[in-house]
Amino acid sequence: MIGSNLLRVASIASIATFAFGTTAANAQSLVINDEETMIIQAPAAAHLENMDEVFSGWNFRTVETQALQMDDFDNPGMIFVDQAIDQWDTVDGAAGESCGSCHEGGTAEFAGLRTVLPRWDEDAGGIQSMADYINECRTERMQAEAWTWSSSKMTAMTALIGLESRGMPVDVVIDGPAADAWELGKEIYYTRVGQLDMSCANCHEDNYDTMIRADHLSQGQINGFPSYRLKNAKLNSTHARFKGCMKNIRAKPFGEGSDEFRALELYVASRGNGLSVEGTSVRN
Amino acid sequence: MKRTAFLIIGATAAFAAMATAGTTTPDDVTFDDYGAVSASLTGVAGDAANGRKLFANRKLGNCLACHQNNDYLEQSFHGEVGPSLDGAGDRWNEAELRGLVSNAKNTFEGTIMPAFYRTSGFYRNMEKFDGKSILSAQDVEDIVAYLLTLTE
């Protein structure tokens, strides 16, 4: 199946050489700012029963969309990262703190963090995502209000912190205390829901690399999140994307930040173990 | 009090049944061992021209999302998830097509293709679609009539 995709990418490469003056090697691989090479194809982790290889969603986008992610000046998601940089030093809440006043080493302190999230957290007694850690700082340390999961400030801050792990392979832990949530996530992934009666796997495992009307189906990986979508011109959280896919199949979605979506996030992240964190990806 | 409520429900049900006399409800459709449905769902002959419209309508059939169809070249982006439907009217008879559109899971076990005339057995269905099928009985008949015109 993916063979045809690689052929497509290869043929796209020659077009790209012409249209953008990039090298053929560039168009077949995702190199950002001519210096950071992303892993966009990797052997599937042992826990993936039905697939041999995993692919970043970038592979399945058009040359034009792919190009937007190859240079930070062209990547529209970076505008929001700039906003988060301002937010970082903005004092908010009754404690008179900003992110920067506690994290004196700057966002560089978080290099590698995005690769292991979401993860089991002993103190929280559950699976914690990047948004949970940000809100823990806001409510407990800053005495500021929590940001909702898909608010522009939250998606921007997750993008800024995620960028510190750009290029590093996703490596979430699925066993030990995380095992129960991972199993729940797996069950959700394979359960048919809604009036269209489909599971995530029906589209993203059984039929990736085919066209569903005008959409080229990817494996539904989340290594590129938060993701800038041309469709709504903003950064989108993983949970918002899950919700969107569930609504499309006329299923009652789980809530953003719900235990079910945290479990699904862990499971889907684990399907992409080995693919690079892309910082802020660009998708349709 | 209880009795009145019961009577009113009874009256409504009778009225609904009258209004759609001759229509088989989704739960009462009889599939044979191969997933075919021999009896018309409405007793009214299908309208192929309307079926053609439903075929591409994104909120109704949306068949083009998954199936390539050379009879629809005026629209771009034909799906590739299912097989091409060119010649479907040669490969399948009316009863088989009615079964396929009503609930393809009886023909192809575990298929991704949604059941278009089914109202029960869904999980986490959105409330506004509860108790509703994607297509009406006559919509199914119209699409079946259309599919029968896809011959090579």
Tab-separated table of C-alpha atoms in Angstrom:
chain	number	residue	atom	x	y	z
A	1	MET	CA	0.000	0.000	0.000
A	2	ILE	CA	2.591	2.489	1.066
A	3	GLY	CA	4.646	1.615	-1.981
A	4	SER	CA	2.291	3.682	-4.065
A	5	ASN	CA	2.665	6.539	-1.626
A	6	LEU	CA	6.408	6.464	-1.859
A	7	LEU	CA	6.138	6.484	-5.623
A	8	ARG	CA	3.842	9.453	-5.320
A	9	VAL	CA	6.308	11.238	-3.064
A	10	ALA	CA	9.119	10.380	-5.431
A	11	SER	CA	7.228	11.767	-8.403
A	12	ILE	CA	6.312	14.799	-6.340
A	13	ALA	CA	10.005	15.282	-5.693
A	14	SER	CA	10.744	16.042	-9.307
A	15	ILE	CA	7.904	18.549	-9.403
A	16	ALA	CA	9.203	20.138	-6.223
A	17	THR	CA	12.666	20.526	-7.708
A	18	PHE	CA	11.089	22.543	-10.443
A	19	ALA	CA	8.600	24.535	-8.416
A	20	PHE	CA	10.524	25.329	-5.275
A	21	GLY	CA	14.116	24.870	-6.263
A	22	THR	CA	14.558	22.343	-3.455
A	23	THR	CA	16.607	19.238	-4.047
A	24	ALA	CA	14.908	15.931	-4.722
A	25	ALA	CA	16.341	14.622	-1.452
A	26	ASN	CA	14.629	17.459	0.375
A	27	ALA	CA	11.193	16.708	-0.965
A	28	GLN	CA	11.398	13.039	-0.077
A	29	SER	CA	12.508	13.785	3.417
A	30	LEU	CA	11.375	16.424	5.822
A	31	VAL	CA	14.286	18.738	6.533
A	32	ILE	CA	13.289	21.861	8.389
A	33	ASN	CA	15.159	25.118	7.785
A	34	ASP	CA	17.661	23.132	5.694
A	35	GLU	CA	19.180	21.709	8.866
A	36	GLU	CA	16.881	19.563	11.025
A	37	THR	CA	15.952	16.171	9.558
A	38	MET	CA	12.728	14.651	10.837
A	39	ILE	CA	12.146	10.904	11.041
A	40	ILE	CA	8.968	10.589	8.959
A	41	GLN	CA	9.076	6.821	8.469
A	42	ALA	CA	10.057	4.231	11.059
A	43	PRO	CA	9.694	0.522	11.801
A	44	ALA	CA	6.493	-0.085	13.752
A	45	ALA	CA	6.897	-0.668	17.486
A	46	ALA	CA	6.506	-4.296	18.594
A	47	HIS	CA	3.091	-3.580	20.145
A	48	LEU	CA	1.647	-2.640	16.736
A	49	GLU	CA	0.118	-5.889	15.577
A	50	ASN	CA	-1.071	-5.010	12.091
A	51	MET	CA	1.577	-2.719	10.673
A	52	ASP	CA	5.227	-2.952	9.744
A	53	GLU	CA	6.018	0.704	9.284
A	54	VAL	CA	4.736	3.982	10.590
A	55	PHE	CA	4.581	7.257	8.693
A	56	SER	CA	4.177	10.852	9.719
A	57	GLY	CA	1.075	12.586	8.382
A	58	TRP	CA	3.458	14.887	6.471
A	59	ASN	CA	4.014	12.103	3.907
A	60	PHE	CA	0.392	12.239	2.837
A	61	ARG	CA	0.043	15.952	2.236
A	62	THR	CA	0.417	17.791	-1.063
A	63	VAL	CA	3.736	19.275	-2.133
A	64	GLU	CA	2.420	22.748	-1.345
A	65	THR	CA	1.368	21.828	2.187
A	66	GLN	CA	4.580	19.859	2.752
A	67	ALA	CA	6.650	22.875	1.718
A	68	LEU	CA	4.990	25.073	4.357
A	69	GLN	CA	6.497	22.888	7.057
A	70	MET	CA	9.996	22.915	5.623
A	71	ASP	CA	10.835	26.451	6.670
A	72	ASP	CA	9.791	28.172	9.866
A	73	PHE	CA	9.269	31.445	8.010
A	74	ASP	CA	6.625	29.756	5.867
A	75	ASN	CA	5.059	27.749	8.693
A	76	PRO	CA	1.942	29.670	9.773
A	77	GLY	CA	1.971	27.834	13.124
A	78	MET	CA	5.093	29.752	14.135
A	79	ILE	CA	3.042	32.956	14.595
A	80	PHE	CA	1.400	31.250	17.547
A	81	VAL	CA	4.734	30.097	18.897
A	82	ASP	CA	5.796	33.763	18.922
A	83	GLN	CA	2.681	34.578	20.924
A	84	ALA	CA	3.600	31.866	23.418
A	85	ILE	CA	7.108	33.339	23.767
A	86	ASP	CA	5.459	36.612	24.877
A	87	GLN	CA	3.095	34.723	27.160
A	88	TRP	CA	6.025	32.910	28.754
A	89	ASP	CA	7.199	36.073	30.507
A	90	THR	CA	3.753	37.498	31.188
A	91	VAL	CA	2.836	37.624	34.877
A	92	ASP	CA	-0.619	36.177	35.418
A	93	GLY	CA	-2.534	35.124	38.554
A	94	ALA	CA	-2.546	36.023	42.234
A	95	ALA	CA	0.971	34.688	42.934
A	96	GLY	CA	2.534	37.313	40.663
A	97	GLU	CA	4.488	34.741	38.693
A	98	SER	CA	5.095	34.073	35.016
A	99	CYS	CA	6.292	30.790	33.491
A	100	GLY	CA	9.714	32.360	33.115
A	101	SER	CA	9.998	33.455	36.740
A	102	CYS	CA	10.005	29.821	37.900
A	103	HIS	CA	11.657	28.149	34.900
A	104	GLU	CA	14.762	30.288	34.865
A	105	GLY	CA	16.475	28.109	32.298
A	106	GLY	CA	13.815	29.057	29.761
A	107	THR	CA	11.904	26.586	27.607
A	108	ALA	CA	15.186	24.770	26.922
A	109	GLU	CA	14.578	23.067	30.288
A	110	PHE	CA	11.913	21.058	28.494
A	111	ALA	CA	14.055	19.494	25.771
A	112	GLY	CA	12.825	15.929	25.316
A	113	LEU	CA	9.652	16.332	27.373
A	114	ARG	CA	7.277	16.174	24.402
A	115	THR	CA	8.706	12.779	23.366
A	116	VAL	CA	7.488	11.062	26.560
A	117	LEU	CA	4.045	12.673	26.854
A	118	PRO	CA	1.418	11.726	27.700
A	119	ARG	CA	2.720	9.640	30.605
A	120	TRP	CA	1.668	8.092	33.878
A	121	ASP	CA	2.091	10.574	36.713
A	122	GLU	CA	2.272	9.199	40.212
A	123	ASP	CA	1.220	12.445	41.957
A	124	ALA	CA	-1.730	12.994	39.683
A	125	GLY	CA	-2.602	9.298	39.846
A	126	GLY	CA	-3.335	9.213	36.130
A	127	ILE	CA	-2.135	9.933	32.615
A	128	GLN	CA	-0.925	13.498	32.189
A	129	SER	CA	-0.587	15.362	28.947
A	130	MET	CA	1.373	18.537	28.198
A	131	ALA	CA	-1.785	20.600	28.766
A	132	ASP	CA	-2.181	19.106	32.244
A	133	TYR	CA	1.329	20.121	33.280
A	134	ILE	CA	0.819	23.633	31.955
A	135	ASN	CA	-2.443	23.952	33.866
A	136	GLU	CA	-0.867	22.558	37.031
A	137	CYS	CA	1.660	25.410	36.919
A	138	ARG	CA	-1.051	27.929	36.188
A	139	THR	CA	-3.456	26.937	38.934
A	140	GLU	CA	-1.108	25.762	41.686
A	141	ARG	CA	2.024	27.857	41.242
A	142	MET	CA	0.715	30.991	39.549
A	143	GLN	CA	-2.774	30.929	41.082
A	144	ALA	CA	-4.070	31.792	37.659
A	145	GLU	CA	-7.023	30.309	35.832
A	146	ALA	CA	-6.614	27.071	33.940
A	147	TRP	CA	-6.637	27.330	30.162
A	148	THR	CA	-9.095	25.136	28.310
A	149	TRP	CA	-7.556	22.364	26.250
A	150	SER	CA	-8.048	23.960	22.835
A	151	SER	CA	-7.753	27.632	23.760
A	152	SER	CA	-5.300	29.553	21.604
A	153	LYS	CA	-3.042	30.221	24.609
A	154	MET	CA	-2.897	26.527	25.505
A	155	THR	CA	-2.200	25.227	21.992
A	156	ALA	CA	0.439	27.930	21.510
A	157	MET	CA	2.203	27.081	24.783
A	158	THR	CA	2.182	23.354	24.003
A	159	ALA	CA	3.688	24.230	20.608
A	160	LEU	CA	6.470	26.320	22.154
A	161	ILE	CA	7.408	23.608	24.652
A	162	GLY	CA	7.060	20.880	22.028
A	163	LEU	CA	9.474	22.707	19.754
A	164	GLU	CA	12.265	21.997	22.229
A	165	SER	CA	11.911	18.315	21.294
A	166	ARG	CA	11.768	18.835	17.551
A	167	GLY	CA	13.448	16.009	15.656
A	168	MET	CA	13.615	13.706	18.699
A	169	PRO	CA	11.753	10.400	18.344
A	170	VAL	CA	8.491	9.886	20.203
A	171	ASP	CA	9.073	7.386	22.998
A	172	VAL	CA	6.051	7.067	25.282
A	173	VAL	CA	5.961	4.395	27.969
A	174	ILE	CA	3.049	1.984	27.713
A	175	ASP	CA	3.697	-0.557	30.453
A	176	GLY	CA	3.874	-0.466	34.252
A	177	PRO	CA	1.299	1.886	35.753
A	178	ALA	CA	0.461	3.248	32.255
A	179	ALA	CA	-0.722	-0.157	31.042
A	180	ASP	CA	-4.393	0.169	32.024
A	181	ALA	CA	-4.823	3.508	30.282
A	182	TRP	CA	-2.975	2.203	27.229
A	183	GLU	CA	-5.335	-0.786	27.037
A	184	LEU	CA	-8.334	1.525	27.321
A	185	GLY	CA	-6.929	3.710	24.549
A	186	LYS	CA	-6.409	0.675	22.370
A	187	GLU	CA	-9.971	-0.463	22.967
A	188	ILE	CA	-11.307	2.957	21.983
A	189	TYR	CA	-9.120	2.937	18.856
A	190	TYR	CA	-10.612	-0.327	17.632
A	191	THR	CA	-14.244	0.220	18.687
A	192	ARG	CA	-16.728	1.162	15.990
A	193	VAL	CA	-18.764	4.206	16.940
A	194	GLY	CA	-21.469	6.491	15.623
A	195	GLN	CA	-24.058	6.147	12.910
A	196	LEU	CA	-21.316	5.496	10.334
A	197	ASP	CA	-20.148	2.699	12.617
A	198	MET	CA	-16.404	3.074	12.105
A	199	SER	CA	-13.344	2.832	14.310
A	200	CYS	CA	-10.151	4.855	14.091
A	201	ALA	CA	-8.499	1.715	12.719
A	202	ASN	CA	-10.970	1.421	9.821
A	203	CYS	CA	-9.593	4.630	8.356
A	204	HIS	CA	-6.080	5.053	9.754
A	205	GLU	CA	-4.893	1.438	9.845
A	206	ASP	CA	-6.894	-0.420	7.179
A	207	ASN	CA	-7.119	2.368	4.617
A	208	TYR	CA	-4.277	4.828	5.071
A	209	ASP	CA	-2.722	6.002	1.827
A	210	THR	CA	-6.052	5.948	-0.022
A	211	MET	CA	-8.260	8.853	-0.966
A	212	ILE	CA	-11.494	9.341	0.929
A	213	ARG	CA	-13.092	11.909	-1.351
A	214	ALA	CA	-10.567	14.776	-1.423
A	215	ASP	CA	-8.642	13.653	1.667
A	216	HIS	CA	-5.548	11.501	1.449
A	217	LEU	CA	-5.861	9.283	4.523
A	218	SER	CA	-2.819	9.205	6.790
A	219	GLN	CA	-2.114	6.897	9.705
A	220	GLY	CA	-3.603	9.494	12.058
A	221	GLN	CA	-0.334	9.960	13.935
A	222	ILE	CA	0.037	12.733	16.511
A	223	ASN	CA	3.806	13.302	16.383
A	224	GLY	CA	3.159	16.623	14.610
A	225	PHE	CA	0.754	18.090	17.165
A	226	PRO	CA	-0.273	20.717	17.942
A	227	SER	CA	-0.978	21.029	14.273
A	228	TYR	CA	-1.651	24.132	12.217
A	229	ARG	CA	-4.547	23.376	9.877
A	230	LEU	CA	-5.120	25.396	6.733
A	231	LYS	CA	-8.789	24.553	7.152
A	232	ASN	CA	-9.280	26.556	10.360
A	233	ALA	CA	-6.102	28.662	10.346
A	234	LYS	CA	-5.121	27.891	13.922
A	235	LEU	CA	-3.241	25.400	16.044
A	236	ASN	CA	-5.253	22.288	16.852
A	237	SER	CA	-4.830	20.081	19.902
A	238	THR	CA	-4.796	16.288	19.651
A	239	HIS	CA	-8.053	16.069	21.562
A	240	ALA	CA	-9.735	18.540	19.176
A	241	ARG	CA	-8.633	16.368	16.256
A	242	PHE	CA	-9.968	13.194	17.907
A	243	LYS	CA	-13.232	15.009	18.539
A	244	GLY	CA	-13.422	16.121	14.904
A	245	CYS	CA	-12.883	12.600	13.594
A	246	MET	CA	-15.535	11.208	15.958
A	247	LYS	CA	-18.041	13.853	14.907
A	248	ASN	CA	-17.379	13.076	11.249
A	249	ILE	CA	-18.523	9.525	11.834
A	250	ARG	CA	-21.529	10.891	13.727
A	251	ALA	CA	-20.299	9.584	17.063
A	252	LYS	CA	-20.726	11.338	20.400
A	253	PRO	CA	-17.152	12.465	21.082
A	254	PHE	CA	-15.446	12.131	24.434
A	255	GLY	CA	-14.607	15.439	26.100
A	256	GLU	CA	-11.329	17.278	25.548
A	257	GLY	CA	-9.215	16.501	28.599
A	258	SER	CA	-11.363	13.468	29.508
A	259	ASP	CA	-9.709	10.302	30.817
A	260	GLU	CA	-10.856	8.526	27.650
A	261	PHE	CA	-9.081	11.010	25.362
A	262	ARG	CA	-5.965	10.966	27.561
A	263	ALA	CA	-5.917	7.185	27.216
A	264	LEU	CA	-6.499	7.435	23.465
A	265	GLU	CA	-3.752	10.062	23.223
A	266	LEU	CA	-1.323	7.712	24.965
A	267	TYR	CA	-2.281	4.829	22.698
A	268	VAL	CA	-2.102	6.861	19.472
A	269	ALA	CA	1.209	8.422	20.583
A	270	SER	CA	2.578	4.914	21.145
A	271	ARG	CA	1.605	3.965	17.584
A	272	GLY	CA	4.013	6.683	16.496
A	273	ASN	CA	6.928	5.721	18.727
A	274	GLY	CA	10.036	6.268	16.626
A	275	LEU	CA	8.684	9.167	14.539
A	276	SER	CA	10.089	12.625	15.228
A	277	VAL	CA	8.266	15.250	17.204
A	278	GLU	CA	7.722	17.798	14.427
A	279	GLY	CA	7.188	20.849	16.559
A	280	THR	CA	4.321	22.490	14.830
A	281	SER	CA	3.139	20.561	11.804
A	282	VAL	CA	1.130	21.974	8.909
A	283	ARG	CA	-1.832	19.992	7.623
A	284	ASN	CA	-4.973	20.541	5.544
B	1	MET	CA	-53.197	9.478	33.519
B	2	LYS	CA	-50.992	6.613	32.469
B	3	ARG	CA	-53.746	5.190	30.322
B	4	THR	CA	-54.204	8.472	28.387
B	5	ALA	CA	-50.487	8.671	27.658
B	6	PHE	CA	-50.576	5.128	26.393
B	7	LEU	CA	-53.527	5.866	24.159
B	8	ILE	CA	-51.878	8.928	22.678
B	9	ILE	CA	-48.675	6.990	21.904
B	10	GLY	CA	-50.797	4.249	20.416
B	11	ALA	CA	-52.597	6.736	18.221
B	12	THR	CA	-49.354	8.338	17.040
B	13	ALA	CA	-47.839	4.975	16.222
B	14	ALA	CA	-50.914	4.003	14.236
B	15	PHE	CA	-50.745	7.275	12.361
B	16	ALA	CA	-47.029	6.843	11.578
B	17	ALA	CA	-47.671	3.349	10.324
B	18	MET	CA	-50.468	4.582	8.113
B	19	ALA	CA	-48.418	7.410	6.675
B	20	THR	CA	-45.684	5.030	5.617
B	21	ALA	CA	-47.892	2.089	4.763
B	22	GLY	CA	-45.992	-0.528	2.838
B	23	THR	CA	-42.589	0.629	4.091
B	24	THR	CA	-40.400	-1.944	5.812
B	25	THR	CA	-38.733	-0.532	8.936
B	26	PRO	CA	-34.946	-1.010	9.250
B	27	ASP	CA	-35.330	-3.670	11.952
B	28	ASP	CA	-37.751	-5.652	9.789
B	29	VAL	CA	-35.628	-5.916	6.639
B	30	THR	CA	-35.024	-9.573	5.761
B	31	PHE	CA	-31.568	-10.410	4.449
B	32	ASP	CA	-30.831	-13.806	2.904
B	33	ASP	CA	-27.704	-15.797	3.727
B	34	TYR	CA	-25.639	-13.773	1.242
B	35	GLY	CA	-26.913	-10.399	2.457
B	36	ALA	CA	-29.424	-9.805	-0.359
B	37	VAL	CA	-32.863	-8.243	0.220
B	38	SER	CA	-35.390	-9.410	-2.349
B	39	ALA	CA	-38.439	-7.370	-1.335
B	40	SER	CA	-38.659	-3.674	-2.159
B	41	LEU	CA	-38.505	-1.572	1.013
B	42	THR	CA	-41.398	0.616	-0.108
B	43	GLY	CA	-43.220	-1.055	-2.961
B	44	VAL	CA	-42.613	2.117	-4.972
B	45	ALA	CA	-40.250	1.768	-7.940
B	46	GLY	CA	-36.890	3.479	-7.449
B	47	ASP	CA	-36.145	6.754	-9.235
B	48	ALA	CA	-32.681	6.371	-10.782
B	49	ALA	CA	-32.275	10.106	-11.491
B	50	ASN	CA	-32.853	10.948	-7.832
B	51	GLY	CA	-30.613	8.035	-6.836
B	52	ARG	CA	-27.817	9.572	-8.865
B	53	LYS	CA	-28.138	12.813	-6.866
B	54	LEU	CA	-28.155	10.962	-3.537
B	55	PHE	CA	-25.020	9.068	-4.604
B	56	ALA	CA	-22.841	12.178	-4.426
B	57	ASN	CA	-24.714	14.097	-1.711
B	58	ARG	CA	-22.272	14.370	1.191
B	59	LYS	CA	-24.977	14.312	3.864
B	60	LEU	CA	-26.882	11.375	2.362
B	61	GLY	CA	-25.270	8.660	0.234
B	62	ASN	CA	-21.820	10.231	0.024
B	63	CYS	CA	-20.911	7.090	-1.918
B	64	LEU	CA	-18.401	9.040	-4.017
B	65	ALA	CA	-16.327	9.533	-0.855
B	66	CYS	CA	-15.254	5.903	-1.087
B	67	HIS	CA	-16.110	4.767	-4.627
B	68	GLN	CA	-14.789	5.772	-8.011
B	69	ASN	CA	-17.599	6.086	-10.600
B	70	ASN	CA	-17.072	6.972	-14.269
B	71	ASP	CA	-20.683	8.125	-14.511
B	72	TYR	CA	-19.721	11.053	-12.248
B	73	LEU	CA	-16.768	12.576	-14.052
B	74	GLU	CA	-18.218	16.081	-13.589
B	75	GLN	CA	-17.105	15.824	-9.959
B	76	SER	CA	-13.462	15.456	-9.016
B	77	PHE	CA	-12.049	13.529	-6.047
B	78	HIS	CA	-13.577	10.076	-6.258
B	79	GLY	CA	-12.702	7.948	-3.271
B	80	GLU	CA	-10.472	4.855	-3.306
B	81	VAL	CA	-11.535	3.165	-0.079
B	82	GLY	CA	-14.004	0.829	-1.821
B	83	PRO	CA	-13.938	-0.738	-5.291
B	84	SER	CA	-14.894	1.211	-8.410
B	85	LEU	CA	-18.619	0.979	-9.080
B	86	ASP	CA	-18.235	0.945	-12.858
B	87	GLY	CA	-20.232	-2.071	-13.971
B	88	ALA	CA	-21.806	-2.622	-10.545
B	89	GLY	CA	-25.163	-3.121	-12.295
B	90	ASP	CA	-23.653	-6.049	-14.238
B	91	ARG	CA	-22.034	-7.657	-11.202
B	92	TRP	CA	-24.986	-7.472	-8.802
B	93	ASN	CA	-28.722	-7.945	-9.167
B	94	GLU	CA	-31.369	-5.717	-7.610
B	95	ALA	CA	-31.788	-7.795	-4.422
B	96	GLU	CA	-28.032	-7.908	-3.835
B	97	LEU	CA	-27.668	-4.169	-4.343
B	98	ARG	CA	-30.581	-3.471	-1.983
B	99	GLY	CA	-28.816	-5.582	0.624
B	100	LEU	CA	-25.475	-3.876	0.001
B	101	VAL	CA	-26.889	-0.393	0.422
B	102	SER	CA	-29.141	-1.295	3.385
B	103	ASN	CA	-26.402	-3.027	5.350
B	104	ALA	CA	-23.288	-4.157	3.482
B	105	LYS	CA	-22.052	-5.934	6.628
B	106	ASN	CA	-24.327	-8.834	5.758
B	107	THR	CA	-22.521	-9.244	2.425
B	108	PHE	CA	-18.988	-8.278	3.453
B	109	GLU	CA	-18.317	-9.092	7.079
B	110	GLY	CA	-16.476	-6.330	8.906
B	111	THR	CA	-16.604	-3.904	5.998
B	112	ILE	CA	-15.928	-0.209	6.576
B	113	MET	CA	-18.956	0.621	4.396
B	114	PRO	CA	-21.678	2.148	6.585
B	115	ALA	CA	-25.137	0.579	6.776
B	116	PHE	CA	-27.462	3.114	5.183
B	117	TYR	CA	-30.742	1.592	6.351
B	118	ARG	CA	-30.204	0.654	9.943
B	119	THR	CA	-31.265	2.290	13.199
B	120	SER	CA	-30.168	-0.045	15.977
B	121	GLY	CA	-26.972	-1.498	17.348
B	122	PHE	CA	-24.917	1.689	17.214
B	123	TYR	CA	-22.480	2.684	19.967
B	124	ARG	CA	-22.020	6.312	21.052
B	125	ASN	CA	-24.279	7.486	18.258
B	126	MET	CA	-24.833	11.254	18.255
B	127	GLU	CA	-28.178	12.018	19.843
B	128	LYS	CA	-29.567	13.796	16.820
B	129	PHE	CA	-29.135	10.610	14.775
B	130	ASP	CA	-30.658	8.292	17.388
B	131	GLY	CA	-33.337	6.104	15.867
B	132	LYS	CA	-32.593	7.475	12.395
B	133	SER	CA	-31.123	5.719	9.390
B	134	ILE	CA	-28.702	7.551	7.072
B	135	LEU	CA	-31.069	7.060	4.137
B	136	SER	CA	-34.841	6.665	3.999
B	137	ALA	CA	-36.379	3.512	2.539
B	138	GLN	CA	-37.221	5.315	-0.703
B	139	ASP	CA	-33.684	6.789	-0.884
B	140	VAL	CA	-32.347	3.216	-0.797
B	141	GLU	CA	-34.721	2.175	-3.578
B	142	ASP	CA	-33.672	5.194	-5.655
B	143	ILE	CA	-29.947	4.448	-5.221
B	144	VAL	CA	-30.491	0.785	-6.088
B	145	ALA	CA	-32.305	1.859	-9.278
B	146	TYR	CA	-29.362	4.125	-10.079
B	147	LEU	CA	-26.744	1.414	-9.425
B	148	LEU	CA	-28.584	-0.867	-11.830
B	149	THR	CA	-27.873	1.692	-14.587
B	150	LEU	CA	-24.101	1.368	-14.008
B	151	THR	CA	-23.448	-1.201	-16.703
B	152	GLU	CA	-20.482	-1.548	-19.024
